mmCIF file of C-alpha atoms in Angstrom:
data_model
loop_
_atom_site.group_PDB
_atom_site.id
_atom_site.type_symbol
_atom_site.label_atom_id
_atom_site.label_comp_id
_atom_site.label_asym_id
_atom_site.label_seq_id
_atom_site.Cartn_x
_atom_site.Cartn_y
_atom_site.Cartn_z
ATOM 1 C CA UNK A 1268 -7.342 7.337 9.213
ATOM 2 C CA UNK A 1269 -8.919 4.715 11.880
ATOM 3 C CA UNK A 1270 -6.899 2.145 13.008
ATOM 4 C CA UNK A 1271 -8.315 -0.618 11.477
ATOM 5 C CA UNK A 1272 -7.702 0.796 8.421
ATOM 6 C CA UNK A 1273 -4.228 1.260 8.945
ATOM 7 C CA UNK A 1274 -4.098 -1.595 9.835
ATOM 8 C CA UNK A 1275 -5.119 -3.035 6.769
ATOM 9 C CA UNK A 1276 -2.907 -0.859 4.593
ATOM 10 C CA UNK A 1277 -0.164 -2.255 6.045
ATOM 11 C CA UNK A 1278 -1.201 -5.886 6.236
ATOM 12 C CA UNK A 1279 -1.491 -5.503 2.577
ATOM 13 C CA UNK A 1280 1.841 -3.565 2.760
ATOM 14 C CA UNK A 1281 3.822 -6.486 4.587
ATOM 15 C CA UNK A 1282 1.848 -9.068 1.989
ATOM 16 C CA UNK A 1283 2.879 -7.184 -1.144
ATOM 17 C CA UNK A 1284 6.427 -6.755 0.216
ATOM 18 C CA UNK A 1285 6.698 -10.544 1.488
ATOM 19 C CA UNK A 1286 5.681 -11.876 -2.044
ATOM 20 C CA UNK A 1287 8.029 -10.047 -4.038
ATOM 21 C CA UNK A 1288 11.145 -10.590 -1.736
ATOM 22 C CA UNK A 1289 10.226 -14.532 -1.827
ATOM 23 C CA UNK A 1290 10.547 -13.818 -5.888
ATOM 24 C CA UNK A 1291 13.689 -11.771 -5.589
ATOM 25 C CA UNK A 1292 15.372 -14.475 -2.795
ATOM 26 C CA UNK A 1293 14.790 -17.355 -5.140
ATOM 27 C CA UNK A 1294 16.025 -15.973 -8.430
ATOM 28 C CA UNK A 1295 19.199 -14.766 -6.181
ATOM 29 C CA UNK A 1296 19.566 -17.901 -4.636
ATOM 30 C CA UNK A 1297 19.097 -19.746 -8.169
ATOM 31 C CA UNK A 1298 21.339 -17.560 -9.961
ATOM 32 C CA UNK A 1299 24.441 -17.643 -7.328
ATOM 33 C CA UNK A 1300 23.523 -21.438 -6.678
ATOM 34 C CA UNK A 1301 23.800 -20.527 -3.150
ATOM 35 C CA UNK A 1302 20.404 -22.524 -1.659
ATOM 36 C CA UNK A 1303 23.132 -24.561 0.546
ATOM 37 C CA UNK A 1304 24.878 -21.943 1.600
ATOM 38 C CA UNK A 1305 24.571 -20.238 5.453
ATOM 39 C CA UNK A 1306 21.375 -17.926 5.290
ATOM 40 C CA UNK A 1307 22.632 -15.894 8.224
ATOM 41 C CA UNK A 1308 26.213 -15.900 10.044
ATOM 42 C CA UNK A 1309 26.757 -17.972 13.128
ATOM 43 C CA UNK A 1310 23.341 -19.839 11.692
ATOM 44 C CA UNK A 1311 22.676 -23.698 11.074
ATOM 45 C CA UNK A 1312 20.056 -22.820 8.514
ATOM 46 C CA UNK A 1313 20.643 -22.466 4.723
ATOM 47 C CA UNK A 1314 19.476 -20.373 2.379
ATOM 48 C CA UNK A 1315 17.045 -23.276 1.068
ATOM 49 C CA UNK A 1316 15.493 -23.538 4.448
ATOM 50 C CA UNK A 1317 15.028 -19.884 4.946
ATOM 51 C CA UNK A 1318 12.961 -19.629 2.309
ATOM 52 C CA UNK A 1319 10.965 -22.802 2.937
ATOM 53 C CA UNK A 1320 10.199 -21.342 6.562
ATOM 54 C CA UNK A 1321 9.466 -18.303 4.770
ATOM 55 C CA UNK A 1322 7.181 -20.035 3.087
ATOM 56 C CA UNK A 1323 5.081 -21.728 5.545
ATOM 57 C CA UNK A 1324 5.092 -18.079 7.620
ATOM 58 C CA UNK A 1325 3.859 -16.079 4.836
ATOM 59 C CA UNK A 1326 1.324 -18.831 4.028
ATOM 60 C CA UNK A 1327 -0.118 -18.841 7.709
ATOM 61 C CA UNK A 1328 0.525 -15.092 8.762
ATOM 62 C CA UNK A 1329 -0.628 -13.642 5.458
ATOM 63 C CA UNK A 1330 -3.187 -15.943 4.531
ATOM 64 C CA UNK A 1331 -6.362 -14.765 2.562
ATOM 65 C CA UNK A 1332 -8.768 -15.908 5.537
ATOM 66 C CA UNK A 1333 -6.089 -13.658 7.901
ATOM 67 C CA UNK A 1334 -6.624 -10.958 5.081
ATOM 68 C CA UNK A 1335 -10.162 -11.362 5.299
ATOM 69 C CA UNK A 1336 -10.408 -11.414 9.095
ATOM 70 C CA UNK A 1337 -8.544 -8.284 9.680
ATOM 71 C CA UNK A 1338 -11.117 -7.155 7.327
ATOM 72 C CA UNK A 1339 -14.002 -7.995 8.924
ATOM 73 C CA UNK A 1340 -13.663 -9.413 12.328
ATOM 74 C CA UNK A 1341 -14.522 -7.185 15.583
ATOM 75 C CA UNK A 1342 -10.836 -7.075 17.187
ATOM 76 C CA UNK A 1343 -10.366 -4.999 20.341
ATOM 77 C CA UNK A 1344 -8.181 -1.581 19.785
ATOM 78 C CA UNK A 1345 -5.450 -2.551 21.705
ATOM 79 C CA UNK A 1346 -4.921 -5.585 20.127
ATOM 80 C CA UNK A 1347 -5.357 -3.458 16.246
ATOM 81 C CA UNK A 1348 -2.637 -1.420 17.715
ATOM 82 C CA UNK A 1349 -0.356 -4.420 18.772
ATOM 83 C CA UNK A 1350 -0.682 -5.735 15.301
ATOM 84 C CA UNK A 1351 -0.238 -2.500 13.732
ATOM 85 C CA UNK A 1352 3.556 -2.185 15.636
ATOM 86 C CA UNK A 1353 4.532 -6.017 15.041
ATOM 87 C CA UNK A 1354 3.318 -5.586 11.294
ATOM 88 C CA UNK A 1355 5.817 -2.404 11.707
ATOM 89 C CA UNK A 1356 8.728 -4.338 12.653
ATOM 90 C CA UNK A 1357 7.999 -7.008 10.518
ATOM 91 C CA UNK A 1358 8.321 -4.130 7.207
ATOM 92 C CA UNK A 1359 11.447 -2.980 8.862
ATOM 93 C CA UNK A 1360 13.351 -6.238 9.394
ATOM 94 C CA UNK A 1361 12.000 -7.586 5.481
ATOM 95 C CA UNK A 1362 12.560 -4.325 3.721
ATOM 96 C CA UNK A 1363 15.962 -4.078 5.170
ATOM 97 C CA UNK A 1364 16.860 -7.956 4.067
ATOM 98 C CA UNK A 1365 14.704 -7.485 0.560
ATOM 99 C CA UNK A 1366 17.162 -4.010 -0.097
ATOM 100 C CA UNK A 1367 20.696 -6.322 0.876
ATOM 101 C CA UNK A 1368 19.469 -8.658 -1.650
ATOM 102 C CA UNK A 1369 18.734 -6.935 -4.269
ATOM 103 C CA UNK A 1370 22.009 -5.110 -3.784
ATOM 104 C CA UNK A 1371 23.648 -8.362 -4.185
ATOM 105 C CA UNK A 1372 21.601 -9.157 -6.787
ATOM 106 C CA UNK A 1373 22.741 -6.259 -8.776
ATOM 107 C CA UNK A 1374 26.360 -6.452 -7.661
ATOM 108 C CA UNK A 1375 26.217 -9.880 -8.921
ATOM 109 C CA UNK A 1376 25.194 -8.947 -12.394
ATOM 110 C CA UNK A 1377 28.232 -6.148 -12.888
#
């Protein structure tokens, strides 16, 4: 597979995943009426605001002209392979946060 179509794949990955945890996070956050409540320990910033700035991320990082440029604009190798890693960590850190919530999600239905 060449790298810029990995690269892709997981753009697309890391989209798909970031739209359906923003769905899951707000029906958990409506259903336990926690949007005031502390997102994260030790943290100033609620639930509420997480998602906003999850939000405005999602709508800049995984935008359809940032879709379409990783599609189609010449970007050095290096750089595809930079992307490829942080889009790598990015999967890790939401997939870990979208599987707590849904946990609690469920947990909160028993």
């Amino acid at each position: 597979m060449s790298n810029r179509k990995e690269l892709i794949e997981k753009f697309e990955r890391n989209l798909n995943l970031m739209r359906e945890f923003k769905i899951l996070y707000n029906f958990f956050l409506d259903k336990t009426n926690t949007w005031d409540k502390e997102a994260f320990p030790d943290s100033n910033i609620t639930n509420g605001q997480y998602l906003e700035i999850l939000n405005q991320v999602s709508e800049k990082e995984y935008s359809n002209e940032q879709h379409e440029a990783i599609k189609n604009v010449f970007i050095h190798e290096d750089a595809i392979n930079d992307y490829i890693t942080n889009l790598e960590i990015q999967y890790k850190n939401l997939k870990s946060l979208f599987d707590e919530i849904a946990i609690k999600n469920e947990n909160f239905n028993k």
